[in-house]
Amino acid sequence: MVSGAEPSEQGYFSEEFKLYLSRPLLPRKSNPFTFWAQSENAMPGLSAVAFKYLTVIGSSVASERLVSTLNDVLSDKRCRLTDQHITERVFMNRLEEQYWPSK
């Protein structure tokens, strides 16, 4: 059930979910976006949720930034840092200037 939904809406989503479960499984390599686009009329509530949560960020920039920060924090000279210290240093390194205390 959808939290905060009216009882009639919960029944509606329940029917959509039953319809979804009654459909055959898609092949593993099929495109879920195509499925939900084709099913939008039959299951508008579920397709809206699917489109909201199936979006994929097509970039590795954030992970590359984190690795770069880790490379800055970790070095041969800092080999005795504990996990906690590494976590704190990475956090402080990534903290935006607006959140630093004013001078």
Steps between C-alpha positions, in 0.01 A plus 500: 500500500603858446543686828280805531268380222125492541340152530357529147847589366651206687253269326592656166871444557423149621325425170793643304740289702292185438503578128878548510553169682273314257718594202772263381859575596698705252822365352800599709649725230176685423472873561285578808435855372339359186282269709379783725442733204281234336322427831438864592130492404429170678703582812541879526577504873764229487655637182537843664680339794715292263605803295582689819721229649644331188687808386869437476774755532712443191818642644780380719613851590393474865683172555808631317497808724486282809792286380696817425428629851608168651824520303557848644428386856684167492871488437806312617555770761150445639502123515416495872162671462209307646177443307333767712772756424483424128122541504529833682773632269305405186187663644685822583673499162167470317315753718394806302646836604160639601486251788841592645497732802554866413835650574 
